[in-house]
Amino acid sequence: MNQARSNPLNIALMHGALVLYTLIALFPVFVILINSFKDRRSIFREPLALPDSESFSTIGYETVMRQGDFFLYFQNSMIVTVGSLFFILLFGAMAAYALSEYRFRGNMLMGLYLALGIMIPIRIGTVAILEMMVATGLVNTLWALILVYTAQGLPLAVFILGEFMRQVSDDLKNAGRIDGLSEYTIFFRLVLPLVRPAMATVAVFNMIPIWNDLWFPLILAPAEETKTLTLGSQVFIGQFVTDWNAVLSALSMAILPVLVLYAIFSRQLIRGITSGAVK
Amino acid sequence: MKHARIRWHIVVFLAPAVLVYTAVMIFPLFNTLRLALYTRIEQERVFVGLENFRTLFFDPIWAEQFWNALGNNFWFFLIHMLVQNPIGVALAAILSHPRLRFAALYRSAIFIPTILSFVVVGFAWKLILSPIWGIAPSMMEAVGLGALFRPWLGLEGSALTTLALVSVWQFVGIPMMLIYAALLTIPEEILEAGEVDGVTGMAAFWKIKLPLILPSIGIISILTFVGNFNAFDLIYAAQGALAGPDFSTDILGTFMYRTFFGFQLQLGDPHMGSAIAGAMFAIILVGVCIYLFGIQTRLRRYQL
C-alpha cells in the first residue's frame, strides 16, 4: 500500500472528523435519554450530568403510564407495521413473479404502471384517500393505515423483488413443472424461499418509514383507540408540554422501540442499502 | 398462437398488488386532481374548472400564503442540497478509506438519527435549542460563543433555516450510505493506476472518485427533491400546523394540511386542499422529469 493513503496523520484526522460527527448525531438522543431518568430540579440544574442516586427519578415515566395509553399505541403501531409488511411482501412478491417469470401481452406496460409509484408520493392523493375511507367506513380503523402503507410500499417492492427473481434458475422451475407442480406451488415452495434475503431487504426499507409516519395516522386514524405510537406521543407531548419529566419520558419511550429494531436489523438494512438494491 | 387460453395464474399473481395499488394510490391521486376542479357552494359540489388554481395563484390572501410556502420549500430544499449532500459525500469518502478501523461502528451510529421519528427529532431539538432549558446557550458559553445564542426556532428570520438544518441532521445518513455504496464499487485497479500517475489523496477524490459517483449524487438529489416537496412531519411536530412564527416555516405540506382540515376559525376546504396537492404534484413531476430527461441521460456513466 502506498504511503500517501495510509499516512498516520491523515488517519488521525479522519477519526477526528468521524468522532466529531458521531457525537453530533448521538448527542440529542443521549441528552433526552439521560434526562428522562432525572427529577425536575436536576433536569434544569445539570442537564448534561448522568442521573445519580440523588437525581434519579422515574416520575416522568409514571406520568406517561398513568396518562397515556402507550401500550395500546405500541400495539397499534405493531399491528399496522407488521400487517403492512406482510401484504407488501406477499402481494409484491406475487406481482414481481408474474412480471419476471411469464411473457404476456402488456407485461412491460404493467411493470411501468407499477413503477410509477416509486417516485410519486402517495400523500398527494390524501384528500381523495380520506374521502374514500370515510365512504367505506374504514376511517379510524387500522385497516385504513395498512391499506395505504401497502399501496405505498408495493411499487419499490415489486421492482426490487423482480430484479432478484430474474436470477432464480429456470432449470429449477422447469424441473418442478416436469414433476407436475402447479405454478402456485412452484412460486410458494421453490421461488419464495430463494428470494428470502431480498424480502428481508424490502421489509427493512419499509419498516421504519411506516413506524414513524405521522401524516396518515393524523388524518385517517386519529381516534384514541387507533393512535399509533408516533401520533400518540405527538399528542401526549402537546398536552403535557410544560411537564418536562413527562415529555422527556414520552420521547424516550418513542425512541427505544426504534433503537431496539435498529439494533436487530441494522446489519440487514445497511447491507440492503449498500448492495445497491435502490440503485 | 393459442389465442383464447387465459393463463389464470398470471391474473391471480398480479391481481392483489394491482388492485390495492390502483384503488389506494393511483385512483385517489387522479381523484384528488379532479376534486381540485370543483368547489362547494351551499352543500352542492359544483364544477368550476381552473378557478381554484386562479384563486391559489392570484387571489391576494391565498397567493401570499402559497408563494410564501413555495419559496420556503425551495429554501428548505436548497439547504439540504448545500449542507446535507456535501456532508454525506464527505463522510462516505472518509468511511470508504480502506485502512480505516471501526468504519462499521461509525456508520451505524451516524445513521441513528435517520431512524428516529420526526416527532422525536422535532421535540428533541426544540428542547435543546430552548432558552428555558439552556443546553444550547450553556454549551455555547463553554466555548466562549455565549453572546451569539438566539432562540433560533422562535425568530422569523432563522426558524426555517434552523428546521432545515435539523432535517439535515436527521437525514444525512441516507446520502452517506448511498455514496458509500457507490464508492465501494470503484475497482482498486483504477485507484492504483491513478497512484502510479501521482494522483493521490484529495486529488484522487476530486479527479477519479467524484466523476464516478456522479450518477449516485443525481439519484440522491432527486430523492431529496421529492422528499422535501412532500415534507410535513418535522415542521408540524416542531412548530404545529400554523408553522410559526408568523408562517415563516410554512411549506407546501403544512399549507395543504391547514387548508384541507381548517385551523382556528377557518373551515377546512377539501377542494382548495386538492388544488394545493395538484400544485405539489406538478412541481414533483417537473423535478422528476428534469432529472430523468435532463440530468440522468446526460451524466456520463463509466463501465467499471
Coordinates of C-alpha atoms in Angstrom, one line a residue:
Chain A
M1 CA 0.0 0.0 0.0
N2 CA 1.3 3.4 -1.0
Q3 CA 2.3 5.7 1.8
A4 CA 0.1 8.7 0.9
R5 CA -3.0 6.5 1.5
S6 CA -2.0 5.2 4.9
N7 CA -0.3 8.3 6.4
P8 CA -1.0 8.1 10.2
L9 CA -1.7 11.8 10.4
N10 CA -4.4 11.5 7.8
I11 CA -5.9 8.6 9.6
A12 CA -6.0 10.5 12.9
L13 CA -7.7 13.4 11.1
M14 CA -10.3 11.1 9.6
H15 CA -11.0 9.6 13.0
G16 CA -11.3 13.1 14.5
A17 CA -13.9 14.1 11.9
L18 CA -15.9 10.9 12.3
V19 CA -15.9 11.1 16.1
L20 CA -17.0 14.7 16.0
Y21 CA -19.9 13.9 13.6
T22 CA -20.9 10.8 15.6
L23 CA -21.1 13.0 18.7
I24 CA -23.3 15.5 16.8
A25 CA -25.5 12.6 15.7
L26 CA -25.9 11.0 19.1
F27 CA -25.9 14.0 21.4
P28 CA -29.6 14.9 21.3
V29 CA -30.6 11.2 21.8
F30 CA -28.3 10.9 24.7
V31 CA -29.5 14.1 26.3
I32 CA -33.1 13.1 26.1
L33 CA -32.5 9.6 27.4
I34 CA -30.4 10.6 30.5
N35 CA -32.7 13.5 31.5
S36 CA -35.8 11.2 31.3
F37 CA -34.4 9.5 34.4
K38 CA -33.9 12.6 36.5
D39 CA -36.1 14.7 38.8
R40 CA -37.3 18.1 37.6
R41 CA -34.7 20.1 39.5
S42 CA -31.7 18.2 38.2
I43 CA -33.0 18.4 34.6
F44 CA -32.7 22.1 34.7
R45 CA -29.7 22.5 37.0
E46 CA -27.4 19.9 35.4
P47 CA -28.8 18.9 32.1
L48 CA -25.7 17.2 30.9
A49 CA -25.0 15.2 34.1
L50 CA -25.8 11.5 34.2
P51 CA -28.5 10.6 36.7
D52 CA -27.1 9.6 40.1
S53 CA -28.7 8.3 43.2
E54 CA -29.7 11.8 44.3
S55 CA -31.2 13.0 41.0
F56 CA -32.6 9.6 39.8
S57 CA -36.4 9.7 39.3
T58 CA -38.9 7.9 37.2
I59 CA -41.7 10.4 37.9
G60 CA -41.9 11.2 34.1
Y61 CA -42.5 7.5 33.2
E62 CA -45.1 7.2 35.9
T63 CA -47.0 10.2 34.5
V64 CA -46.7 8.7 31.0
M65 CA -48.0 5.4 32.2
R66 CA -50.9 6.9 34.1
Q67 CA -52.0 9.5 31.5
G68 CA -51.3 8.0 28.1
D69 CA -52.2 4.6 26.8
F70 CA -48.7 3.8 25.5
F71 CA -49.2 0.1 25.4
L72 CA -52.2 0.5 23.2
Y73 CA -50.3 2.9 20.9
F74 CA -47.4 0.5 20.7
Q75 CA -49.7 -2.4 19.9
N76 CA -51.4 -0.3 17.2
S77 CA -48.0 0.6 15.7
M78 CA -47.0 -3.1 15.7
I79 CA -50.2 -4.3 14.0
V80 CA -50.0 -1.6 11.4
T81 CA -46.3 -2.2 10.6
V82 CA -46.4 -6.0 10.7
G83 CA -49.7 -6.1 8.7
S84 CA -48.4 -3.7 6.1
L85 CA -45.1 -5.5 5.7
F86 CA -47.0 -8.8 5.3
F87 CA -49.1 -7.5 2.5
I88 CA -46.3 -5.6 0.8
L89 CA -44.2 -8.8 0.7
L90 CA -46.9 -11.2 -0.3
F91 CA -48.6 -9.1 -3.0
G92 CA -45.3 -7.6 -4.1
A93 CA -43.6 -11.0 -4.5
M94 CA -46.6 -12.4 -6.4
A95 CA -46.7 -9.5 -8.8
A96 CA -42.9 -9.5 -9.2
Y97 CA -43.1 -13.2 -10.0
A98 CA -45.8 -12.7 -12.6
L99 CA -43.8 -9.9 -14.3
S100 CA -40.4 -11.6 -14.2
E101 CA -41.5 -15.2 -15.0
Y102 CA -44.2 -15.0 -17.6
R103 CA -44.3 -13.4 -21.0
F104 CA -47.7 -12.0 -21.8
R105 CA -49.1 -9.0 -23.6
G106 CA -48.9 -5.8 -21.6
N107 CA -46.1 -7.1 -19.3
M108 CA -43.9 -4.1 -20.0
L109 CA -46.7 -1.7 -19.6
M110 CA -47.8 -3.3 -16.3
G111 CA -44.3 -3.1 -15.0
L112 CA -44.1 0.6 -15.9
Y113 CA -47.5 1.2 -14.3
L114 CA -46.4 -0.3 -11.1
A115 CA -43.1 1.6 -11.2
L116 CA -44.9 5.0 -11.4
G117 CA -45.4 4.9 -7.7
I118 CA -41.7 4.7 -6.8
M119 CA -41.3 8.5 -7.5
I120 CA -44.7 9.9 -6.8
P121 CA -45.6 10.3 -3.1
I122 CA -48.9 8.8 -2.1
R123 CA -49.6 11.9 0.1
I124 CA -50.6 13.9 -2.9
G125 CA -53.8 11.8 -3.1
T126 CA -54.7 12.4 0.6
V127 CA -57.9 14.3 0.0
A128 CA -59.4 11.6 -2.1
I129 CA -58.0 8.8 0.2
L130 CA -59.7 10.3 3.2
E131 CA -63.0 10.7 1.2
M132 CA -62.8 7.0 0.2
M133 CA -62.0 5.8 3.7
V134 CA -65.0 7.8 5.0
A135 CA -67.2 6.4 2.3
T136 CA -66.2 2.8 3.1
G137 CA -66.3 3.3 6.8
L138 CA -62.6 2.5 7.2
V139 CA -61.7 5.8 8.7
N140 CA -60.4 5.4 12.3
T141 CA -59.5 1.8 11.7
L142 CA -56.1 0.3 11.5
W143 CA -57.1 -1.2 8.1
A144 CA -57.1 2.2 6.6
L145 CA -53.4 2.6 7.5
I146 CA -52.5 -0.9 6.5
L147 CA -54.1 -0.4 3.0
V148 CA -52.3 3.0 2.5
Y149 CA -48.9 1.7 3.5
T150 CA -49.3 -1.4 1.4
A151 CA -50.1 0.6 -1.7
Q152 CA -47.2 2.9 -0.9
G153 CA -44.7 0.1 -0.4
L154 CA -45.7 -2.1 -3.4
P155 CA -44.0 -0.2 -6.3
L156 CA -40.5 -0.5 -4.8
A157 CA -41.1 -4.0 -3.5
V158 CA -42.2 -5.2 -7.0
F159 CA -39.1 -3.6 -8.5
I160 CA -36.6 -5.0 -6.1
L161 CA -38.1 -8.4 -5.8
G162 CA -38.4 -8.7 -9.6
E163 CA -34.7 -8.0 -10.0
F164 CA -33.9 -10.9 -7.7
M165 CA -36.5 -13.3 -9.1
R166 CA -34.9 -12.9 -12.5
Q167 CA -31.8 -14.6 -11.0
V168 CA -33.6 -17.7 -9.8
S169 CA -32.6 -20.6 -12.1
D170 CA -35.1 -21.6 -14.8
D171 CA -33.9 -25.2 -14.6
L172 CA -35.2 -25.4 -11.0
K173 CA -38.7 -24.1 -12.0
N174 CA -38.8 -26.3 -15.1
A175 CA -37.9 -29.3 -13.0
G176 CA -40.8 -28.5 -10.8
R177 CA -43.1 -28.2 -13.8
I178 CA -42.0 -31.6 -15.1
D179 CA -42.7 -33.1 -11.7
G180 CA -46.3 -31.8 -12.2
L181 CA -46.2 -29.0 -9.6
S182 CA -48.7 -26.2 -10.2
E183 CA -47.5 -22.7 -10.9
Y184 CA -48.6 -21.7 -7.4
T185 CA -46.6 -24.5 -5.7
I186 CA -43.6 -23.5 -7.7
F187 CA -43.9 -19.9 -6.6
F188 CA -44.5 -20.6 -2.9
R189 CA -42.3 -23.7 -2.4
L190 CA -39.4 -23.1 -4.8
V191 CA -39.1 -19.4 -5.6
L192 CA -40.1 -17.6 -2.4
P193 CA -37.6 -19.4 -0.1
L194 CA -34.8 -18.5 -2.6
V195 CA -35.6 -14.7 -2.5
R196 CA -35.8 -14.5 1.2
P197 CA -32.8 -12.2 1.5
A198 CA -34.4 -9.7 -0.9
M199 CA -37.7 -9.9 1.0
A200 CA -35.8 -9.1 4.2
T201 CA -34.3 -6.0 2.5
V202 CA -37.7 -4.8 1.3
A203 CA -39.1 -5.4 4.8
V204 CA -36.4 -3.4 6.5
F205 CA -36.7 -0.5 4.0
N206 CA -40.4 -0.2 4.6
M207 CA -40.5 -0.8 8.3
I208 CA -39.0 2.4 9.6
P209 CA -41.0 4.9 7.4
I210 CA -44.2 3.1 8.3
W211 CA -43.5 3.0 12.0
N212 CA -42.5 6.7 12.0
D213 CA -45.2 8.1 9.8
L214 CA -47.3 11.0 11.3
W215 CA -49.3 12.2 8.3
F216 CA -51.7 9.3 7.7
P217 CA -52.3 8.4 11.4
L218 CA -53.1 12.0 11.9
I219 CA -55.6 12.2 9.0
L220 CA -57.0 8.7 8.7
A221 CA -56.9 7.3 12.2
P222 CA -56.7 10.0 14.9
A223 CA -59.2 8.3 17.3
E224 CA -57.9 7.3 20.7
E225 CA -58.2 3.6 20.1
T226 CA -56.3 3.6 16.8
K227 CA -53.5 6.1 17.6
T228 CA -50.1 4.8 16.6
L229 CA -47.1 5.3 18.9
T230 CA -45.8 8.3 16.7
L231 CA -49.2 10.1 16.8
G232 CA -49.8 9.1 20.4
S233 CA -46.5 10.6 21.6
Q234 CA -47.1 13.7 19.4
V235 CA -50.5 14.3 21.0
F236 CA -49.2 13.4 24.5
I237 CA -46.3 15.8 24.3
G238 CA -48.6 18.6 23.0
Q239 CA -50.8 18.2 26.1
F240 CA -48.0 17.9 28.7
V241 CA -45.7 20.4 27.1
T242 CA -44.9 22.1 30.5
D243 CA -44.3 18.8 32.3
W244 CA -40.7 18.3 31.3
N245 CA -40.3 14.9 33.0
A246 CA -43.3 13.5 31.2
V247 CA -42.2 15.0 27.8
L248 CA -38.7 13.6 28.1
S249 CA -40.0 10.2 29.2
A250 CA -42.5 10.1 26.3
L251 CA -39.8 10.9 23.9
S252 CA -37.6 8.2 25.3
M253 CA -40.4 5.7 25.0
A254 CA -40.8 6.6 21.4
I255 CA -37.1 6.3 20.8
L256 CA -36.5 2.9 22.5
P257 CA -38.6 0.6 20.3
V258 CA -36.9 2.0 17.1
L259 CA -33.5 1.7 18.6
V260 CA -34.2 -2.0 19.5
L261 CA -35.5 -2.7 16.0
Y262 CA -32.4 -0.9 14.6
A263 CA -30.1 -3.0 16.8
I264 CA -31.7 -6.2 15.5
F265 CA -31.9 -5.2 11.8
S266 CA -29.2 -2.7 11.2
R267 CA -26.9 -5.2 9.5
Q268 CA -29.7 -6.2 7.1
L269 CA -30.6 -2.5 6.5
I270 CA -27.0 -1.4 5.8
R271 CA -26.3 -4.5 3.6
G272 CA -29.6 -3.7 1.7
I273 CA -28.6 -0.1 1.0
T274 CA -25.0 -0.9 0.2
S275 CA -25.8 -3.9 -2.0
G276 CA -27.3 -1.4 -4.4
A277 CA -30.9 -2.6 -4.0
V278 CA -32.1 1.0 -4.5
K279 CA -29.9 1.9 -7.5
Chain B
M1 CA -50.7 -18.6 -31.1
K2 CA -53.2 -20.1 -28.8
H3 CA -55.4 -17.1 -28.5
A4 CA -58.3 -17.9 -26.3
R5 CA -56.4 -19.5 -23.4
I6 CA -56.1 -17.1 -20.5
R7 CA -53.4 -18.2 -18.1
W8 CA -55.3 -17.6 -14.9
H9 CA -52.3 -18.0 -12.6
I10 CA -50.8 -14.8 -14.1
V11 CA -54.0 -12.9 -13.2
V12 CA -54.1 -14.4 -9.7
F13 CA -50.4 -13.4 -9.1
L14 CA -50.9 -9.8 -10.4
A15 CA -54.4 -9.1 -9.1
P16 CA -53.9 -8.3 -5.4
A17 CA -51.0 -5.9 -6.0
V18 CA -52.6 -4.2 -8.9
L19 CA -55.9 -3.8 -7.2
V20 CA -54.6 -2.4 -3.9
Y21 CA -52.1 -0.1 -5.8
T22 CA -54.8 1.2 -8.2
A23 CA -57.5 1.6 -5.6
V24 CA -55.5 3.2 -2.8
M25 CA -52.8 5.1 -4.8
I26 CA -53.5 5.8 -8.4
F27 CA -57.2 6.3 -8.3
P28 CA -57.1 8.7 -5.3
L29 CA -54.3 10.6 -7.0
F30 CA -56.4 11.3 -10.1
N31 CA -59.5 11.8 -8.0
T32 CA -57.7 14.4 -6.0
L33 CA -56.7 16.2 -9.2
R34 CA -60.3 16.0 -10.3
L35 CA -61.6 17.4 -6.9
A36 CA -59.3 20.4 -7.4
L37 CA -61.7 21.4 -10.3
Y38 CA -64.7 21.6 -8.0
T39 CA -65.9 23.8 -5.2
R40 CA -68.6 23.6 -2.6
I41 CA -71.5 26.0 -2.8
E42 CA -74.2 25.5 -0.2
Q43 CA -73.6 21.8 0.3
E44 CA -73.5 21.2 -3.5
R45 CA -70.4 20.2 -5.3
V46 CA -70.0 22.5 -8.3
F47 CA -67.6 22.2 -11.2
V48 CA -65.5 25.4 -11.5
G49 CA -62.7 24.4 -13.9
L50 CA -59.4 26.0 -13.0
E51 CA -61.0 28.6 -10.7
N52 CA -59.4 27.1 -7.6
F53 CA -55.9 27.4 -9.1
R54 CA -56.6 31.0 -10.1
T55 CA -57.5 31.7 -6.5
L56 CA -54.4 29.9 -5.3
F57 CA -52.0 31.8 -7.6
F58 CA -53.6 35.2 -7.8
D59 CA -56.1 35.9 -5.0
P60 CA -54.2 38.3 -2.7
I61 CA -54.9 36.3 0.5
W62 CA -54.3 32.8 -1.0
A63 CA -51.4 33.8 -3.3
E64 CA -49.5 35.3 -0.4
Q65 CA -49.6 32.1 1.6
F66 CA -49.0 29.9 -1.5
W67 CA -45.9 31.8 -2.7
N68 CA -44.6 32.0 0.8
A69 CA -44.9 28.3 1.3
L70 CA -43.4 27.6 -2.1
G71 CA -40.5 29.9 -1.5
N72 CA -39.9 28.4 1.9
N73 CA -40.0 25.0 0.4
F74 CA -37.3 25.9 -2.1
W75 CA -35.1 27.3 0.6
F76 CA -35.7 24.1 2.6
F77 CA -34.5 22.1 -0.4
L78 CA -31.6 24.4 -1.1
I79 CA -30.2 23.9 2.4
H80 CA -30.5 20.2 2.0
M81 CA -28.6 20.3 -1.3
L82 CA -25.9 22.6 0.1
V83 CA -25.4 21.1 3.5
Q84 CA -26.8 17.5 3.7
N85 CA -25.4 16.1 0.5
P86 CA -21.9 17.5 0.8
I87 CA -21.6 16.3 4.4
G88 CA -23.0 12.9 3.3
V89 CA -20.4 12.7 0.5
A90 CA -17.5 13.8 2.8
L91 CA -18.5 11.2 5.5
A92 CA -18.8 8.5 2.9
A93 CA -15.4 9.4 1.4
I94 CA -13.8 9.1 4.8
L95 CA -15.6 5.9 5.7
S96 CA -14.6 4.2 2.4
H97 CA -11.0 4.6 3.2
P98 CA -9.5 1.0 3.1
R99 CA -7.3 1.4 6.2
L100 CA -9.9 2.9 8.5
R101 CA -10.9 0.9 11.6
F102 CA -14.3 1.0 13.3
A103 CA -15.9 2.1 10.0
A104 CA -19.0 -0.1 10.6
L105 CA -19.4 1.4 14.1
Y106 CA -19.3 5.0 12.8
R107 CA -21.7 4.1 10.0
S108 CA -24.2 2.6 12.3
A109 CA -24.0 5.5 14.8
I110 CA -24.3 8.2 12.2
F111 CA -27.4 6.5 10.7
I112 CA -29.3 6.5 14.1
P113 CA -31.0 9.9 13.6
T114 CA -32.4 8.8 10.3
I115 CA -34.4 6.0 12.0
L116 CA -36.0 8.3 14.6
S117 CA -39.5 9.7 14.1
F118 CA -40.0 13.3 13.2
V119 CA -41.9 13.8 16.4
V120 CA -38.8 12.7 18.4
V121 CA -36.4 14.8 16.3
G122 CA -38.6 17.9 16.3
F123 CA -39.2 17.9 20.0
A124 CA -35.7 16.9 21.0
W125 CA -34.2 19.8 19.1
K126 CA -36.9 22.2 20.3
L127 CA -35.9 21.3 23.9
I128 CA -32.2 21.5 23.2
L129 CA -32.4 24.9 21.5
S130 CA -34.9 26.2 24.1
P131 CA -33.6 29.2 26.1
I132 CA -35.6 27.8 29.1
W133 CA -33.7 24.6 29.4
G134 CA -30.5 26.3 28.4
I135 CA -28.4 23.4 26.9
A136 CA -27.5 25.2 23.7
P137 CA -26.7 28.5 25.4
S138 CA -24.6 27.0 28.2
M139 CA -22.7 24.8 25.7
M140 CA -22.0 27.9 23.6
E141 CA -20.9 29.8 26.6
A142 CA -18.5 27.0 27.4
V143 CA -16.7 27.6 24.1
G144 CA -16.9 31.4 24.5
L145 CA -19.7 32.0 22.0
G146 CA -22.5 32.6 24.6
A147 CA -23.2 36.0 23.2
L148 CA -24.2 34.5 19.8
F149 CA -27.0 32.4 21.1
R150 CA -30.5 33.3 19.9
P151 CA -33.8 31.4 20.3
W152 CA -33.4 30.4 16.7
L153 CA -36.7 28.5 16.4
G154 CA -38.7 31.4 17.7
L155 CA -37.3 34.0 15.3
E156 CA -38.9 34.6 12.0
G157 CA -35.6 35.2 10.3
S158 CA -33.9 31.9 11.4
A159 CA -36.7 29.4 12.2
L160 CA -36.9 27.9 8.7
T161 CA -33.1 27.6 8.3
T162 CA -32.9 26.0 11.7
L163 CA -35.5 23.4 10.9
A164 CA -33.9 22.7 7.6
L165 CA -30.6 22.1 9.4
V166 CA -32.4 19.8 11.9
S167 CA -33.8 17.9 9.0
V168 CA -30.3 17.7 7.5
W169 CA -29.0 16.3 10.8
Q170 CA -31.7 13.7 10.7
F171 CA -31.2 12.5 7.1
V172 CA -27.5 12.9 6.4
G173 CA -27.3 9.1 6.8
I174 CA -29.0 8.4 3.6
P175 CA -26.6 10.2 1.2
M176 CA -23.8 8.9 3.3
M177 CA -24.9 5.2 2.8
L178 CA -25.7 5.6 -0.9
I179 CA -22.4 7.3 -1.7
Y180 CA -20.5 4.9 0.4
A181 CA -22.1 2.0 -1.6
A182 CA -21.1 3.7 -4.8
L183 CA -17.5 4.3 -3.7
L184 CA -17.1 0.7 -2.7
T185 CA -17.9 -0.4 -6.3
I186 CA -14.9 1.6 -7.7
P187 CA -12.2 -1.0 -8.5
E188 CA -8.9 -0.9 -6.7
E189 CA -7.0 -1.0 -10.1
I190 CA -8.3 2.4 -11.1
L191 CA -7.1 4.0 -7.9
E192 CA -3.8 2.2 -8.2
A193 CA -3.4 3.4 -11.8
G194 CA -4.0 6.9 -10.5
E195 CA -1.4 6.5 -7.9
V196 CA 1.1 5.4 -10.5
D197 CA 0.4 8.7 -12.2
G198 CA 0.8 10.5 -9.0
V199 CA -2.9 11.2 -8.3
T200 CA -3.4 10.5 -4.6
G201 CA -5.3 11.8 -1.6
M202 CA -7.6 14.7 -2.2
A203 CA -6.7 14.8 -5.9
A204 CA -7.7 11.2 -6.3
F205 CA -11.1 12.0 -4.8
W206 CA -11.8 15.0 -7.0
K207 CA -10.4 13.6 -10.2
I208 CA -11.2 9.9 -10.0
K209 CA -13.9 9.1 -7.5
L210 CA -16.2 12.1 -7.8
P211 CA -16.8 11.7 -11.5
L212 CA -17.5 8.0 -11.0
I213 CA -20.1 8.6 -8.3
L214 CA -22.0 11.5 -10.1
P215 CA -24.9 9.2 -11.0
S216 CA -25.4 8.4 -7.3
I217 CA -25.3 12.1 -6.5
G218 CA -28.0 12.6 -9.1
I219 CA -30.2 9.9 -7.5
I220 CA -29.7 11.5 -4.1
S221 CA -30.6 14.9 -5.5
I222 CA -33.9 13.7 -6.9
L223 CA -34.7 11.7 -3.7
T224 CA -34.0 14.9 -1.7
F225 CA -36.2 16.9 -4.0
V226 CA -39.2 14.6 -3.8
G227 CA -38.8 14.2 0.0
N228 CA -38.6 17.9 0.6
F229 CA -41.5 18.9 -1.5
N230 CA -43.7 16.4 0.3
A231 CA -42.3 17.1 3.8
F232 CA -44.7 17.9 6.6
D233 CA -44.0 15.9 9.7
L234 CA -41.0 17.8 11.1
I235 CA -42.5 21.2 10.7
Y236 CA -45.8 20.0 12.2
A237 CA -44.1 18.3 15.1
A238 CA -41.8 21.3 16.0
Q239 CA -44.0 24.3 15.1
G240 CA -47.5 23.0 14.8
A241 CA -50.0 23.4 11.9
L242 CA -49.6 27.1 11.9
A243 CA -45.9 26.8 11.0
G244 CA -44.9 29.7 13.2
P245 CA -43.6 32.2 13.9
D246 CA -45.9 34.0 11.6
F247 CA -45.9 31.3 8.9
S248 CA -42.2 31.7 8.4
T249 CA -41.7 27.9 8.4
D250 CA -44.8 27.1 6.3
I251 CA -44.1 24.7 3.4
L252 CA -46.4 23.2 0.9
G253 CA -47.2 20.1 3.1
T254 CA -48.2 22.2 6.2
F255 CA -50.1 24.7 3.9
M256 CA -52.1 21.8 2.3
Y257 CA -52.8 20.3 5.7
R258 CA -54.1 23.6 7.1
T259 CA -56.2 24.3 4.1
F260 CA -57.7 20.8 3.9
F261 CA -58.5 20.5 7.6
G262 CA -59.0 24.1 8.6
F263 CA -57.5 25.8 11.6
Q264 CA -58.7 28.1 14.3
L265 CA -61.7 29.9 12.7
Q266 CA -61.1 29.0 9.1
L267 CA -63.1 25.9 7.9
G268 CA -61.4 23.1 6.1
D269 CA -61.7 23.2 2.3
P270 CA -61.0 19.8 0.5
H271 CA -61.2 21.5 -2.9
M272 CA -58.5 24.1 -2.2
G273 CA -56.5 21.4 -0.4
S274 CA -56.7 19.3 -3.6
A275 CA -55.6 22.3 -5.7
I276 CA -52.5 22.6 -3.5
A277 CA -51.9 18.9 -3.8
G278 CA -52.2 19.4 -7.6
A279 CA -49.6 22.1 -7.5
M280 CA -47.3 19.8 -5.4
F281 CA -47.9 17.0 -7.9
A282 CA -46.9 19.3 -10.8
I283 CA -43.7 20.5 -9.0
I284 CA -42.6 17.0 -8.2
L285 CA -43.4 15.8 -11.8
V286 CA -41.4 18.6 -13.2
G287 CA -38.5 17.8 -10.9
V288 CA -38.6 14.1 -11.7
C289 CA -38.7 14.9 -15.5
I290 CA -35.8 17.3 -15.3
Y291 CA -33.9 14.6 -13.6
L292 CA -34.9 11.7 -15.9
F293 CA -34.5 13.6 -19.2
G294 CA -32.2 16.5 -18.4
I295 CA -29.7 15.1 -15.9
Q296 CA -29.7 11.3 -15.9
T297 CA -29.3 10.9 -19.7
R298 CA -26.5 13.4 -19.8
L299 CA -24.4 12.1 -17.0
R300 CA -21.5 10.1 -18.3
R301 CA -21.6 6.6 -17.0
Y302 CA -18.3 4.7 -16.9
Q303 CA -18.3 1.0 -17.3
L304 CA -16.4 -0.3 -14.3

